[in-house]
Every structure is written in structure tokens, then in C-alpha cells.
XYZ file of C-alpha atoms in Angstrom:
720
model
C 86.265 -116.913 9.697
C 87.370 -120.138 7.972
C 84.243 -121.956 9.179
C 82.069 -119.215 7.671
C 83.897 -119.477 4.345
C 83.430 -123.255 4.280
C 79.738 -122.858 5.097
C 79.327 -120.349 2.261
C 81.205 -122.584 -0.208
C 79.124 -125.602 0.884
C 75.899 -123.681 0.200
C 77.199 -122.725 -3.244
C 78.172 -126.322 -4.006
C 74.735 -127.506 -2.828
C 73.166 -125.030 -5.226
C 75.334 -126.350 -8.063
C 74.366 -129.926 -7.163
C 70.688 -129.057 -7.423
C 71.259 -127.308 -10.749
C 73.211 -130.326 -12.082
C 70.406 -132.708 -11.102
C 67.737 -130.566 -12.780
C 69.841 -130.144 -15.927
C 70.580 -133.888 -16.038
C 66.891 -134.766 -15.853
C 66.015 -132.102 -18.444
C 68.635 -133.414 -20.870
C 67.387 -136.970 -20.354
C 63.797 -135.947 -21.125
C 64.935 -133.939 -24.157
C 66.714 -136.954 -25.618
C 63.626 -139.189 -25.457
C 61.469 -137.448 -28.088
C 64.283 -137.262 -30.660
C 65.319 -140.884 -30.328
C 64.918 -142.581 -33.720
C 62.338 -145.346 -33.772
C 58.671 -145.888 -34.369
C 56.327 -143.193 -35.745
C 54.410 -141.203 -33.129
C 50.844 -142.369 -33.807
C 47.995 -142.309 -31.303
C 44.666 -144.042 -31.270
C 41.414 -142.092 -31.161
C 38.206 -143.421 -29.629
C 39.607 -146.952 -29.469
C 40.802 -147.096 -33.105
C 44.428 -146.920 -34.301
C 44.922 -146.367 -38.030
C 48.174 -147.909 -39.335
C 47.082 -148.375 -42.963
C 49.785 -145.938 -44.105
C 52.541 -147.083 -41.726
C 54.380 -150.384 -41.419
C 55.308 -151.698 -37.957
C 57.166 -154.772 -39.167
C 60.619 -153.269 -38.569
C 59.737 -150.258 -36.413
C 57.566 -151.384 -33.466
C 54.945 -148.951 -32.254
C 53.919 -148.129 -28.684
C 50.140 -148.342 -28.450
C 49.367 -144.946 -26.986
C 46.167 -142.975 -27.093
C 42.474 -143.574 -26.361
C 41.204 -147.101 -25.630
C 37.616 -148.180 -25.058
C 37.087 -148.401 -21.292
C 34.449 -150.541 -19.550
C 34.688 -149.807 -15.820
C 33.638 -152.503 -13.338
C 33.001 -154.927 -16.194
C 34.958 -158.007 -17.251
C 33.929 -158.487 -20.886
C 35.173 -161.113 -23.300
C 35.441 -160.410 -27.051
C 32.157 -162.318 -27.532
C 30.409 -160.080 -24.980
C 31.622 -156.942 -26.763
C 30.553 -158.267 -30.167
C 27.099 -159.094 -28.763
C 26.708 -155.548 -27.491
C 27.808 -154.080 -30.790
C 25.388 -156.343 -32.642
C 22.577 -154.980 -30.482
C 23.557 -151.408 -31.368
C 25.489 -150.495 -28.195
C 28.670 -148.473 -28.597
C 31.418 -147.637 -26.146
C 31.003 -144.183 -24.663
C 33.993 -144.149 -22.283
C 37.624 -143.842 -23.361
C 40.813 -143.732 -21.310
C 44.277 -142.593 -22.315
C 46.903 -145.352 -22.256
C 49.451 -145.643 -20.722
C 48.101 -144.401 -17.396
C 46.492 -145.721 -14.259
C 42.737 -145.425 -13.842
C 43.492 -143.935 -10.405
C 42.079 -140.402 -10.503
C 40.299 -140.932 -13.876
C 37.019 -138.991 -13.886
C 33.976 -141.125 -14.651
C 30.475 -139.675 -14.326
C 31.908 -136.714 -12.434
C 33.762 -138.821 -9.856
C 37.427 -139.780 -9.657
C 38.091 -143.521 -9.663
C 40.064 -145.257 -6.959
C 43.020 -147.532 -7.642
C 41.101 -150.688 -6.678
C 38.659 -152.216 -9.108
C 38.440 -153.992 -12.446
C 37.820 -152.992 -16.050
C 38.019 -154.065 -19.682
C 40.113 -152.268 -22.301
C 39.636 -152.587 -26.060
C 41.637 -151.293 -29.027
C 41.114 -151.958 -32.743
C 44.172 -151.513 -34.982
C 43.901 -151.247 -38.768
C 46.991 -152.705 -40.428
C 48.714 -151.803 -43.659
C 48.700 -154.276 -46.533
C 52.372 -155.019 -45.889
C 51.724 -156.205 -42.296
C 48.478 -158.164 -42.703
C 50.103 -161.474 -43.602
C 53.228 -161.125 -41.437
C 53.883 -162.673 -38.047
C 53.496 -159.951 -35.423
C 54.154 -159.758 -31.702
C 53.011 -157.830 -28.648
C 55.497 -156.910 -25.938
C 53.475 -156.694 -22.734
C 54.888 -154.739 -19.764
C 53.867 -155.194 -16.128
C 50.132 -154.485 -15.834
C 48.734 -153.779 -12.370
C 48.138 -156.468 -11.232
C 46.329 -159.298 -13.029
C 45.060 -159.438 -16.600
C 43.846 -161.500 -19.547
C 44.617 -160.630 -23.163
C 42.636 -161.617 -26.256
C 43.937 -160.952 -29.782
C 41.275 -161.286 -32.490
C 39.205 -163.405 -30.106
C 42.026 -165.769 -29.086
C 43.196 -165.802 -25.454
C 46.996 -165.383 -25.796
C 48.172 -164.262 -22.353
C 47.030 -164.521 -18.752
C 48.995 -163.211 -15.765
C 47.573 -163.884 -12.310
C 43.846 -164.471 -11.876
C 41.282 -161.816 -12.791
C 38.177 -161.418 -10.650
C 35.573 -158.979 -9.396
C 36.701 -158.833 -5.748
C 39.877 -159.146 -3.735
C 39.314 -162.784 -2.800
C 39.009 -163.885 -6.433
C 42.034 -161.937 -7.731
C 45.570 -163.352 -7.626
C 48.089 -160.554 -8.343
C 51.289 -161.201 -10.245
C 53.860 -159.159 -12.138
C 55.416 -160.427 -15.358
C 56.573 -159.184 -18.738
C 55.494 -161.221 -21.739
C 56.102 -161.489 -25.466
C 53.165 -163.004 -27.421
C 53.124 -163.838 -31.120
C 50.173 -163.999 -33.514
C 49.262 -164.002 -37.210
C 46.671 -161.283 -38.007
C 45.108 -162.973 -41.061
C 43.047 -159.851 -41.742
C 43.372 -156.077 -41.959
C 42.459 -155.452 -38.300
C 43.788 -156.504 -34.901
C 41.380 -156.397 -31.974
C 42.942 -156.272 -28.486
C 40.726 -156.946 -25.468
C 42.330 -156.838 -22.014
C 40.618 -157.578 -18.710
C 42.501 -155.964 -15.785
C 41.826 -156.318 -12.049
C 43.608 -154.707 -9.095
C 42.729 -154.948 -5.400
C 46.223 -155.163 -3.880
C 48.024 -151.972 -4.969
C 47.340 -148.245 -4.821
C 47.009 -147.983 -8.608
C 45.643 -150.229 -11.309
C 45.500 -150.343 -15.076
C 47.935 -150.281 -17.979
C 50.610 -147.873 -16.729
C 53.305 -148.722 -19.307
C 52.999 -148.778 -23.081
C 52.312 -152.033 -24.935
C 54.461 -152.436 -28.046
C 53.214 -153.862 -31.349
C 55.596 -154.848 -34.138
C 57.310 -157.586 -36.105
C 58.018 -160.738 -34.138
C 61.732 -160.821 -34.972
C 62.351 -157.200 -34.039
C 60.505 -157.358 -30.714
C 62.105 -160.700 -29.811
C 65.559 -159.268 -30.469
C 64.756 -156.146 -28.444
C 63.586 -158.257 -25.504
C 66.705 -160.401 -25.687
C 68.925 -157.313 -25.596
C 67.153 -155.922 -22.555
C 67.391 -159.247 -20.701
C 71.092 -159.575 -21.545
C 71.828 -156.023 -20.381
C 69.948 -156.522 -17.105
C 71.667 -159.855 -16.450
C 75.078 -158.268 -17.027
C 74.317 -155.452 -14.594
C 72.888 -157.857 -12.012
C 75.836 -160.248 -12.241
C 78.292 -157.357 -11.958
C 76.572 -155.921 -8.882
C 76.375 -159.319 -7.171
C 80.004 -160.238 -7.891
C 81.257 -156.833 -6.680
C 79.081 -157.075 -3.563
C 80.136 -160.629 -2.637
C 83.786 -159.720 -3.224
C 83.636 -156.834 -0.724
C 81.756 -158.952 1.829
C 84.589 -161.487 1.582
C 87.094 -158.662 2.115
C 85.251 -157.675 5.284
C 85.263 -161.276 6.536
C 89.027 -161.383 6.091
C 89.603 -157.978 7.727
C 86.760 -156.960 10.029
C 88.423 -153.874 11.422
C 87.254 -151.764 8.477
C 83.461 -151.745 8.053
C 83.413 -149.846 4.743
C 83.525 -153.070 2.627
C 80.678 -154.492 4.741
C 78.254 -151.624 4.078
C 79.320 -151.268 0.458
C 78.979 -155.029 -0.117
C 75.514 -155.062 1.491
C 74.407 -152.073 -0.581
C 75.624 -153.630 -3.842
C 74.228 -157.115 -3.164
C 70.825 -155.725 -2.153
C 70.521 -153.629 -5.305
C 71.751 -156.568 -7.366
C 68.797 -158.523 -5.949
C 66.462 -155.583 -6.563
C 67.477 -155.445 -10.225
C 65.978 -158.950 -10.528
C 62.664 -157.672 -9.122
C 62.168 -154.761 -11.552
C 62.624 -154.165 -15.258
C 62.215 -157.484 -17.077
C 61.331 -159.185 -13.751
C 63.854 -162.001 -14.153
C 63.145 -163.245 -10.618
C 59.478 -163.818 -11.501
C 60.463 -165.670 -14.668
C 62.765 -167.981 -12.700
C 60.370 -168.500 -9.779
C 56.841 -168.014 -11.145
C 55.233 -169.319 -7.950
C 57.110 -166.949 -5.655
C 54.558 -164.988 -3.545
C 53.719 -161.630 -5.082
C 53.373 -159.901 -1.698
C 56.801 -161.107 -0.546
C 58.366 -159.994 -3.845
C 56.915 -156.509 -3.396
C 58.028 -156.341 0.242
C 61.595 -157.238 -0.728
C 61.688 -154.456 -3.315
C 60.328 -151.846 -0.902
C 62.521 -152.996 2.018
C 65.649 -152.630 -0.126
C 64.587 -149.084 -1.022
C 63.882 -148.261 2.635
C 67.256 -149.430 4.004
C 69.366 -148.098 1.120
C 69.610 -144.579 2.528
C 70.772 -145.770 5.962
C 73.329 -148.233 4.529
C 74.888 -145.631 2.233
C 75.028 -143.203 5.195
C 76.985 -145.731 7.280
C 79.292 -146.404 4.326
C 79.915 -142.663 3.888
C 80.721 -142.341 7.588
C 83.325 -145.125 7.312
C 84.984 -143.438 4.319
C 84.818 -139.868 5.634
C 84.524 -139.915 9.463
C 83.084 -136.930 11.344
C 81.081 -135.688 8.339
C 77.774 -137.260 9.462
C 76.176 -135.663 12.491
C 74.994 -137.833 15.366
C 71.457 -136.430 15.069
C 71.221 -137.229 11.370
C 72.477 -140.765 11.956
C 69.960 -141.274 14.778
C 67.118 -139.774 12.718
C 68.028 -141.935 9.727
C 67.965 -145.052 11.901
C 64.562 -144.185 13.378
C 62.950 -143.284 10.033
C 64.402 -146.356 8.299
C 63.180 -148.660 11.077
C 59.707 -147.116 10.969
C 59.438 -147.492 7.181
C 60.636 -151.103 7.324
C 58.092 -151.925 10.032
C 55.282 -150.440 7.950
C 56.366 -152.449 4.896
C 56.665 -155.687 6.879
C 53.426 -155.366 8.865
C 51.035 -153.890 6.282
C 49.736 -155.116 2.903
C 50.923 -153.626 -0.375
C 47.787 -151.540 -0.795
C 48.965 -149.478 2.208
C 52.736 -149.269 1.893
C 52.615 -148.791 -1.893
C 51.101 -145.362 -1.185
C 54.388 -144.483 0.556
C 56.560 -144.826 -2.571
C 56.876 -141.064 -3.002
C 57.691 -140.652 0.710
C 60.359 -143.360 0.500
C 61.810 -141.666 -2.570
C 61.941 -138.308 -0.824
C 63.727 -139.849 2.190
C 66.280 -141.634 0.009
C 66.923 -138.461 -1.991
C 67.292 -136.437 1.235
C 69.901 -138.947 2.446
C 71.842 -138.580 -0.792
C 71.589 -134.772 -0.847
C 72.768 -134.548 2.780
C 75.732 -136.793 2.013
C 76.567 -134.823 -1.127
C 76.764 -131.640 0.945
C 79.252 -133.413 3.206
C 81.121 -134.632 0.128
C 81.253 -131.088 -1.202
C 82.800 -129.919 2.073
C 85.300 -132.823 1.947
C 86.132 -131.946 -1.667
C 86.765 -128.312 -0.657
C 89.233 -129.625 1.946
C 90.838 -131.754 -0.801
C 90.251 -135.070 0.941
C 91.318 -138.008 -1.218
C 88.457 -139.596 -3.158
C 85.872 -136.961 -2.177
C 85.596 -135.392 -5.627
C 85.133 -138.755 -7.412
C 82.601 -139.804 -4.758
C 80.721 -136.543 -5.312
C 80.605 -136.873 -9.123
C 79.377 -140.487 -9.207
C 76.871 -139.692 -6.446
C 75.407 -136.984 -8.682
C 75.000 -139.538 -11.492
C 73.352 -142.017 -9.107
C 71.092 -139.273 -7.696
C 69.822 -138.321 -11.171
C 68.976 -141.954 -11.998
C 67.308 -142.560 -8.615
C 65.170 -139.418 -8.898
C 64.151 -140.410 -12.423
C 63.146 -143.905 -11.231
C 60.898 -142.560 -8.482
C 59.311 -140.167 -10.985
C 58.909 -143.039 -13.484
C 57.210 -145.384 -11.011
C 54.851 -142.542 -10.064
C 54.038 -142.004 -13.817
C 55.739 -138.602 -13.910
C 58.765 -139.516 -16.066
C 59.117 -140.447 -19.734
C 62.325 -142.432 -19.182
C 62.257 -146.051 -18.002
C 64.171 -147.759 -15.179
C 67.667 -146.184 -15.103
C 68.895 -146.805 -11.547
C 70.712 -150.099 -12.356
C 73.012 -148.251 -14.783
C 73.630 -145.436 -12.316
C 74.279 -147.915 -9.510
C 76.725 -149.873 -11.672
C 78.732 -146.691 -12.347
C 78.544 -145.820 -8.639
C 79.726 -149.265 -7.486
C 82.642 -149.385 -9.926
C 83.855 -145.973 -8.732
C 83.496 -147.031 -5.084
C 85.397 -150.248 -5.764
C 88.301 -148.193 -7.126
C 88.122 -145.871 -4.094
C 88.187 -148.773 -1.607
C 91.071 -150.464 -3.419
C 93.148 -147.276 -3.210
C 92.366 -146.983 0.526
C 93.489 -150.561 1.129
C 96.722 -150.023 -0.769
C 97.486 -146.829 1.128
C 96.723 -148.418 4.507
C 98.947 -151.436 3.877
C 101.795 -149.201 2.654
C 101.603 -147.111 5.834
C 101.546 -150.225 8.016
C 104.642 -151.595 6.290
C 106.458 -148.287 6.736
C 105.590 -148.080 10.439
C 106.625 -151.699 11.011
C 109.947 -151.094 9.266
C 110.636 -147.972 11.347
C 109.800 -149.828 14.566
C 112.094 -152.665 13.542
C 115.007 -150.291 12.902
C 114.367 -148.411 16.162
C 114.407 -151.623 18.170
C 117.689 -152.667 16.568
C 119.266 -149.371 17.633
C 117.950 -149.764 21.198
C 119.425 -153.257 21.354
C 122.846 -151.986 20.320
C 122.741 -149.078 22.819
C 121.782 -151.267 25.771
C 124.202 -154.128 25.065
C 126.974 -152.695 27.412
C 124.847 -151.477 30.348
C 124.815 -152.994 33.857
C 122.581 -155.828 34.986
C 119.628 -153.625 35.802
C 119.778 -152.045 32.416
C 120.152 -155.501 30.835
C 116.894 -156.591 32.442
C 115.197 -153.673 30.775
C 116.973 -154.601 27.568
C 115.492 -158.097 27.835
C 112.073 -156.548 28.263
C 112.631 -154.360 25.221
C 113.869 -157.388 23.275
C 110.705 -159.256 24.195
C 108.650 -156.301 22.998
C 110.745 -156.237 19.850
C 110.027 -159.940 19.288
C 106.316 -159.300 19.680
C 106.548 -156.512 17.155
C 108.525 -158.737 14.792
C 105.918 -161.486 15.059
C 103.175 -158.937 14.466
C 105.097 -157.680 11.469
C 105.406 -161.213 10.092
C 101.695 -161.815 10.604
C 101.033 -158.517 8.848
C 103.207 -159.620 5.924
C 101.378 -162.954 5.793
C 98.057 -161.121 5.821
C 99.299 -158.852 3.014
C 100.462 -161.850 0.992
C 97.061 -163.463 1.466
C 95.374 -160.254 0.351
C 97.603 -160.040 -2.727
C 96.861 -163.682 -3.535
C 93.145 -163.004 -3.164
C 93.363 -159.882 -5.348
C 95.514 -161.655 -7.960
C 93.123 -164.604 -8.045
C 90.074 -162.421 -8.450
C 91.619 -160.129 -11.072
C 92.949 -163.129 -13.045
C 90.231 -165.790 -12.723
C 87.201 -163.531 -12.436
C 88.178 -160.760 -14.861
C 88.497 -163.120 -17.828
C 84.977 -164.640 -17.573
C 83.515 -161.201 -16.820
C 85.310 -159.748 -19.854
C 84.098 -162.568 -22.090
C 80.585 -162.150 -20.684
C 80.767 -158.448 -21.552
C 81.853 -159.389 -25.066
C 78.912 -161.705 -25.547
C 76.534 -159.116 -24.113
C 77.838 -156.588 -26.654
C 77.457 -159.228 -29.382
C 73.820 -159.710 -28.399
C 73.184 -155.968 -28.234
C 74.879 -155.354 -31.588
C 73.047 -158.323 -33.151
C 76.306 -159.746 -34.526
C 74.804 -163.226 -34.918
C 71.167 -163.150 -33.808
C 70.781 -166.860 -34.363
C 73.332 -167.478 -31.594
C 71.786 -165.154 -28.999
C 70.444 -168.041 -26.924
C 73.871 -169.693 -26.967
C 75.472 -166.427 -25.824
C 72.985 -166.055 -22.964
C 73.561 -169.679 -21.953
C 77.278 -168.943 -21.859
C 76.694 -165.878 -19.678
C 74.573 -167.917 -17.251
C 77.162 -170.743 -17.072
C 79.957 -168.260 -16.377
C 77.900 -166.637 -13.613
C 77.409 -170.063 -11.971
C 81.130 -170.803 -12.386
C 82.117 -167.492 -10.787
C 79.823 -168.167 -7.815
C 81.391 -171.635 -7.398
C 84.910 -170.197 -7.594
C 84.065 -167.573 -4.954
C 82.689 -170.312 -2.677
C 85.862 -172.424 -3.009
C 88.060 -169.379 -2.461
C 86.115 -168.370 0.673
C 86.391 -171.906 2.091
C 90.153 -172.072 1.399
C 90.653 -168.651 3.012
C 88.816 -169.900 6.126
C 91.028 -173.006 6.163
C 94.247 -170.999 5.860
C 93.242 -168.538 8.600
C 92.078 -171.264 11.000
C 88.412 -170.243 10.948
C 87.150 -173.764 10.167
C 86.227 -175.919 13.166
C 87.069 -179.628 13.117
C 85.138 -182.273 15.071
C 87.742 -184.973 15.553
C 86.355 -188.353 16.594
C 87.966 -191.819 16.882
C 87.076 -193.561 13.612
C 87.967 -196.980 12.170
C 90.025 -196.087 9.132
C 88.926 -199.234 7.257
C 85.226 -198.563 7.904
C 85.629 -194.910 6.918
C 87.398 -195.771 3.654
C 84.863 -198.471 2.765
C 82.007 -196.018 3.385
C 83.715 -193.419 1.172
C 84.121 -195.990 -1.597
C 80.454 -197.032 -1.443
C 79.331 -193.390 -1.440
C 81.158 -192.453 -4.648
C 81.339 -195.769 -6.504
C 78.397 -194.987 -8.780
C 79.683 -191.448 -9.447
C 83.030 -192.746 -10.729
C 81.570 -195.645 -12.665
C 78.976 -193.369 -14.315
C 81.950 -191.403 -15.659
C 83.037 -194.530 -17.571
C 85.870 -195.434 -15.163
C 86.673 -198.599 -13.226
C 86.666 -197.861 -9.455
C 88.432 -200.362 -7.131
C 89.026 -200.557 -3.380
C 92.046 -202.495 -2.055
C 92.506 -202.841 1.720
C 95.084 -205.656 1.424
C 95.244 -207.903 4.509
C 93.581 -205.379 6.785
C 90.360 -207.416 6.678
C 92.090 -210.114 8.820
C 92.920 -207.788 11.736
C 89.762 -208.761 13.579
C 88.976 -206.582 16.590
C 92.333 -204.767 16.313
C 91.187 -202.254 13.755
C 93.387 -199.119 13.504
C 91.704 -195.976 14.831
C 92.540 -192.362 13.938
C 91.178 -188.981 14.974
C 89.101 -187.910 11.974
C 86.555 -185.260 11.048
C 84.685 -187.523 8.628
C 82.997 -184.705 6.691
C 86.216 -182.736 6.077
C 88.365 -185.767 5.254
C 85.685 -187.024 2.843
C 85.877 -183.660 1.088
C 89.686 -183.917 0.823
C 89.578 -187.466 -0.599
C 86.830 -186.559 -3.045
C 89.001 -183.689 -4.348
C 91.686 -186.291 -5.154
C 89.179 -188.685 -6.771
C 87.593 -185.798 -8.695
C 91.023 -184.799 -10.052
C 91.633 -188.392 -11.112
C 88.279 -188.438 -12.951
C 89.062 -185.166 -14.769
C 92.364 -186.369 -16.167
C 91.469 -190.002 -16.898
C 89.820 -190.922 -20.183
C 86.723 -193.126 -20.367
C 87.624 -196.779 -19.854
C 90.426 -195.922 -17.463
C 90.883 -196.894 -13.821
C 90.761 -195.185 -10.408
C 92.116 -197.262 -7.497
C 91.624 -196.573 -3.793
C 93.998 -198.463 -1.446
C 94.847 -198.651 2.278
C 98.191 -199.693 3.805
C 100.064 -199.113 7.070
C 103.433 -197.611 7.949
C 105.442 -197.451 11.168
C 108.344 -195.070 11.805
C 109.916 -194.775 15.296
C 106.956 -196.398 17.090
C 104.516 -194.075 15.254
C 101.962 -195.939 13.170
C 100.207 -194.242 10.278
C 97.421 -195.167 7.873
C 98.380 -194.591 4.213
C 95.413 -193.944 1.886
C 96.376 -193.866 -1.792
C 94.428 -192.701 -4.859
C 95.789 -193.978 -8.172
C 94.575 -193.287 -11.706
C 95.561 -194.295 -15.235
C 95.264 -190.788 -16.656
C 97.695 -188.432 -18.330
C 99.957 -188.096 -15.327
C 101.826 -185.088 -13.921
C 105.266 -183.924 -15.099
C 107.715 -184.792 -12.273
C 109.101 -181.235 -12.140
C 105.620 -179.925 -11.247
C 104.859 -182.333 -8.368
C 106.080 -179.857 -5.720
C 103.767 -177.101 -6.999
C 100.456 -178.846 -7.600
C 99.296 -178.266 -4.021
C 99.795 -174.487 -4.289
C 96.761 -172.239 -4.555
C 95.582 -171.563 -8.147
C 98.258 -173.874 -9.664
C 97.177 -175.906 -12.693
C 99.260 -178.558 -14.404
C 100.550 -177.393 -17.776
C 102.061 -179.559 -20.447
C 102.306 -179.432 -24.249
C 99.189 -180.800 -25.943
C 97.186 -180.844 -22.726
C 93.436 -180.303 -23.099
C 92.808 -176.750 -21.878
C 89.071 -177.437 -21.730
C 89.407 -179.267 -18.390
C 87.562 -177.129 -15.885
C 89.045 -176.336 -12.495
C 89.786 -173.440 -10.179
C 93.214 -174.664 -9.015
C 91.964 -174.743 -5.396
C 91.020 -178.417 -4.913
C 94.479 -179.769 -4.043
C 95.238 -176.730 -1.854
C 92.015 -177.402 0.111
C 92.983 -181.087 0.354
C 96.413 -180.236 1.795
C 94.949 -177.851 4.422
C 92.421 -180.465 5.611
C 94.997 -183.293 5.807
C 97.482 -181.087 7.679
C 94.724 -180.164 10.162
C 94.476 -183.921 10.882
C 98.229 -183.996 11.615
C 98.949 -185.836 8.373
C 100.680 -185.229 5.068
C 99.790 -185.549 1.410
C 102.163 -186.070 -1.517
C 102.052 -187.176 -5.142
C 104.065 -189.418 -7.444
C 103.991 -189.605 -11.234
C 106.332 -190.294 -14.132
C 104.305 -187.915 -16.331
C 103.124 -190.689 -18.638
C 101.163 -193.486 -16.931
C 98.889 -191.781 -14.440
C 99.326 -190.308 -10.965
C 99.459 -191.671 -7.402
C 98.513 -189.561 -4.355
C 99.332 -190.641 -0.764
C 97.473 -189.352 2.312
C 99.193 -190.240 5.600
C 97.122 -190.081 8.833
C 98.587 -190.728 12.321
C 96.872 -193.501 14.349
C 96.039 -193.409 18.041
C 99.001 -195.007 19.931
C 98.064 -198.120 21.905
C 94.317 -197.670 21.365
C 93.721 -199.820 18.279
C 91.575 -202.373 20.074
C 87.894 -201.693 19.496
C 85.154 -202.633 21.929
C 81.994 -203.734 20.144
């Protein structure tokens, strides 16, 4: 009875999901025509009349009929020669659209081929002497553009066969001065590598300042979304590396990172702008592979969050279909697998719809997080469906999936955080109850006979194991809290400031500083990536996941090599760099030897030298010295790093090696960059060598760090 009710409710919820998706798409399409902007003008028979409309402040999308010369690559001179001889264009094609399926002489054209497009625009008097711009979208898949006879843009290589065409995708912004009352656009387009060719997205014409600002806003918005997706994805992958029992962060991190990469391959094509020589075929394969595996990854993530809601047959079918699609994409050229875009979209949508039915059933059973998961999945589904319709030329709205995915990932991040908190709370409660129960058992068994006491000893041993497990659990929880506190403190601030600058760019607060804002956003993204790398390395050090290759090394030779390696770096910073080994040069063949991982110890010493460089003004001094110490027949090598910088307040010397700790003092320059992890990493590496590290400073005349390394006993003689 109950199962039948749930099945009926699930069918009703599925119906409501479908209705919500259709209504969401309908509302989105309804908003597009009423959006304020450029006048809705269309060209007729290759001529666009703008004599009564100004495009200086309201750019216009060049839509309508263009002259169309199929299987001909004509330059502006060729067209003028034909017109001079009395020939006139007799074929016109509606732009934007692919020439795939266009009827010419009673036959439908295929997607492969080449053609020339021409449009003549008559300008108003206000625009004739102004500086204008063209915002060119991705044109499938190689083209040349002439404006009033001048070649202004060329993407890829245009040719008359596949061997002479080099495909490439790029968005461009070109500027020109009309100098007359007409603007003639001639575009040669060739496509032999994709299922469709031609100008499938509108070209925009308008004032140079307006179009440049619009492009900048779009780039800033895409970079913000990409950076957010990548940071969220890397964060959850790090969580999985620290706690591999739960696979939900793994699948969610993979999903977010992959779509962060995909956002660089679509829209403004930032990846192509950064790496213009990156192979076009490989770029396309990456985009399609990410789409193919997305359905399977989100299915596995859903199964981790809500077990037993994904059937074994669906999981097996998803794996088989995903593998088959990926093989087709990898083994075939784009002209074949690009025909499967609609099929891929249908499979991805089917995955999402199936999961949403399971979510609806989980929501009916009031499972925690199911309702939020269902709502954000509906938003993501609407944006994904719109994108597949858009890339198949069936939608009026542009690329919307990055925004939907950002909303989806933020909601999932909140859901995962709540699950972690709940799990840790339950573990603490269970550990506390076990601890109390074991105490009671110990008290009850304290007065029993010898046989019972043996069992009591066994129970005490089990209790000790549980106590040690509890302590390890507490240490793990403390590490997790440190990681969460570090990320929320040191990553939230740059992300918040980046969001502020993105909003400043979008709102055009100070357009003249847009490039500076974007530079700041890029620098913060690099800084966040560096901070995540240092944090990951320190976490591996603290959990013993870093392997050390200890080898017998001459301490003097090692220190001299370190000095020679970084001498130029320090001196280029305007500092005097000295090495003092005292009388150790006179030891002859009895050179002290220690067990050292040279790569790790070099990293630890460079952290100390780098700190000295940060806090020492130009003209100062950094001194590297080597001495020996012997306590109770144990000899140690003492490596010291001294600087003439600002020094460290004595009351803070015990804290500087703690994670995330930064020295604070009145009047100190807060512009000194640092993550607060360098000295913590240094301490972990030195302790792994069996040594110690400490610091001395009076807070006024610089700092002095000592690294103590134990030497091999009785094995100081070196055979050469």
C-alpha cells in the first residue's frame, strides 16, 4: 500500500518537474525579446539601412539577409569586379544560421564547404565619423573578414578543401573608422571539420567603447565563475585526499573541476586566447568528453549522498553508454562525433531526470538535503537543456550552464559541509559513550577473582585502543577545523574582493581601471592556487604521507651547494649573502655526515632564507653559518640563518612555527605577502630529520634561526 502511494507521488512529482522545466524555458525565452537594448532591424537582400538609427551607444546584432556566394572565396576586389561587369548577387542567406540544410538550386547544402558572405550597411550621419567596432563570435570554423576592403580579422586558415583549411575557434573585437556613409563587410568562411558551417551566432556592430566594455564584462563574469568552480572543486578533492572513506567529495570535486575547465572552452573561449596554438581537435574532444562523463559522475555522486536510490541496472547502463560515447569521441574526428551533440544532450538530461525522480522520492521521505538538492537540480536542468538547444540553433538564449552549475555547486558545498558536521558530531558522541561504558566496566571488574581480572585486562586493552582511536579522531577533527578555518579565512577574503572587483567592472564604476581590476582578479587566482598547494603539502607532512629519501650527506658540502644555488637570488634582492663555516674547512677527511633528504631540507632552509628576504630592507644582510654541538656524546650540526631585518617580538617566538601564524607588530608593513605556512613546513621537515628548529630575536635588530641536525655516530670519516 505504502509503496503504491510513493510510486503515485513520485509520478506526480515527475510531472511537476517536467512542467517546471518547460515553464522555466518559456519564461527565459519571453524575457529575451523585451530586454532593453538595440533596435530590432534586419537587413534585406544584403543591405542594412541604419540612416535613421544610431548604433554608437546601442550596438546592433547584424541579423537578416546577407549576400551568399556558395563554393566561392571572393575578396572585396573580386566582388567589385563582378559588380562593375553588371553581375549582381542572386543568392541570400539568413544570418545567424548554419548553411547546413539551406536550399540552393533545389538541393539542401551539407555542413562541409566554403562560401563568401557580404553585407552593406548604410550609416547615419552621427556614426559616419565615429570609431566603430565589430564583436565577432565563434564562426564555424575558419574565416577572413574585410571591412571596407581592409582585412581586419583572420581566424584559422581558409581554403577550398580539407587539407588547406586549419580550423580554429576564437572570439574577436575589431575596431575601424568608417570614413564614409557605408560599411561593407565581406567574410570568407570554410568548414570541413564539423557537422555545420557558417555564421551561427550574431555579429554585433556598435561604438568601440560600448562593445569593448561589454566584452570586458563578459570576460570578467566568466573568469569569476571559472575561478569559483575550480576553487570549490580543488577544495573538495583535497577533502577526499584527507578522508578517503567518503567518496562524495571526490565525485563532486571531479564534476566541478571538469566543468570549470569546460567554461574556459566555451563562451568567450578564454583557453584559446591563452593558448592560441592549442590543437583545435583536442580542444573539441575535451569539451565533448566532459559532457559525456558528466552524467555518470553526477550519478555516482548522487549514490554517495542518497544510497539505494540508484538501481544497479541504471548504474551499469550509464557506465556502458558513457564509455561508448567517450570511445567514439576519442577515436573519431569532430565531423563524426559533433553529429552526436543532440544524443549526448538527451543522455545527460535523462541522467538528471532519473536522479530528480529519486530526489523527489527522497524528499517525500523527508531525507535531509533532498529538497534543496531537488530544487537546485531543476535550475541546473533548465540551463543545461537551454545550452543544448542553443548549440543546436534552437534557442534564443546564450550559454547559461556556467551560472546554473555555479548555483548547483554552491548548494552542494553547503550540503556536504552539513553532512561532515553531522558525521563528526555522531562520532564524538559514540566515542564519549564508549569511553564512559569502559570506565564503568573497569570499576565493576576491579574486585573479581584472577580469571575475571584477566578479562578485565583484556577489556582495559580494548579500552586503550578505543581511547587512542578517540584521540586520533580528535586530532583528525582538529586538522579538519584548521583546514576549514584556513580556507574560510584566507580564501574567502580574496574571493570576496574578487567578487567586488567583478561587480565594479560589470557596473562600470571606473571603466578606465577595468584592466587593473582584471589583473587583480588574475593575481588573486594565482595566489589562491599557490596557497592551496602549500596547504596540501603541509597536510601531507602532518599526516605522514610524504616519503623521505635519507642518504648520508656531508653537511658542509650540502650547505655550500645550497649557498651557491641561491646566492644570486638573494643578491638580486639587494641583500648581502654570506656563508660562514668557521674552522670546518680544516677537518680534512673527517667531514661530519648526517642522514639528509637533500630536496626536502633545501626546501626548509629556503623557507627560512625567503622569510629573511621578506623582512629585510634593501642593503641589508643575510648570513648562513655552520657550527657543531655535542651533548652527552651526541654530536649535532647547527645551521643558522641570520638577517638584519625588522626582527620578531620575543613574546611571539614560540608561535611563529604554528600553522597560519603571521608576526604582528605596530607599524609593520601589512603588504608583505605570505600564507603563514612556510615556517610550519620548515618545522615538519626538520623534525622528520630528527632535528629541531628554533628562533632568537630581540625584536629590533633582526632574527636568528637555528636548525639542529643529528650526525651519524662514529661514521664521520669519509672514504674518497
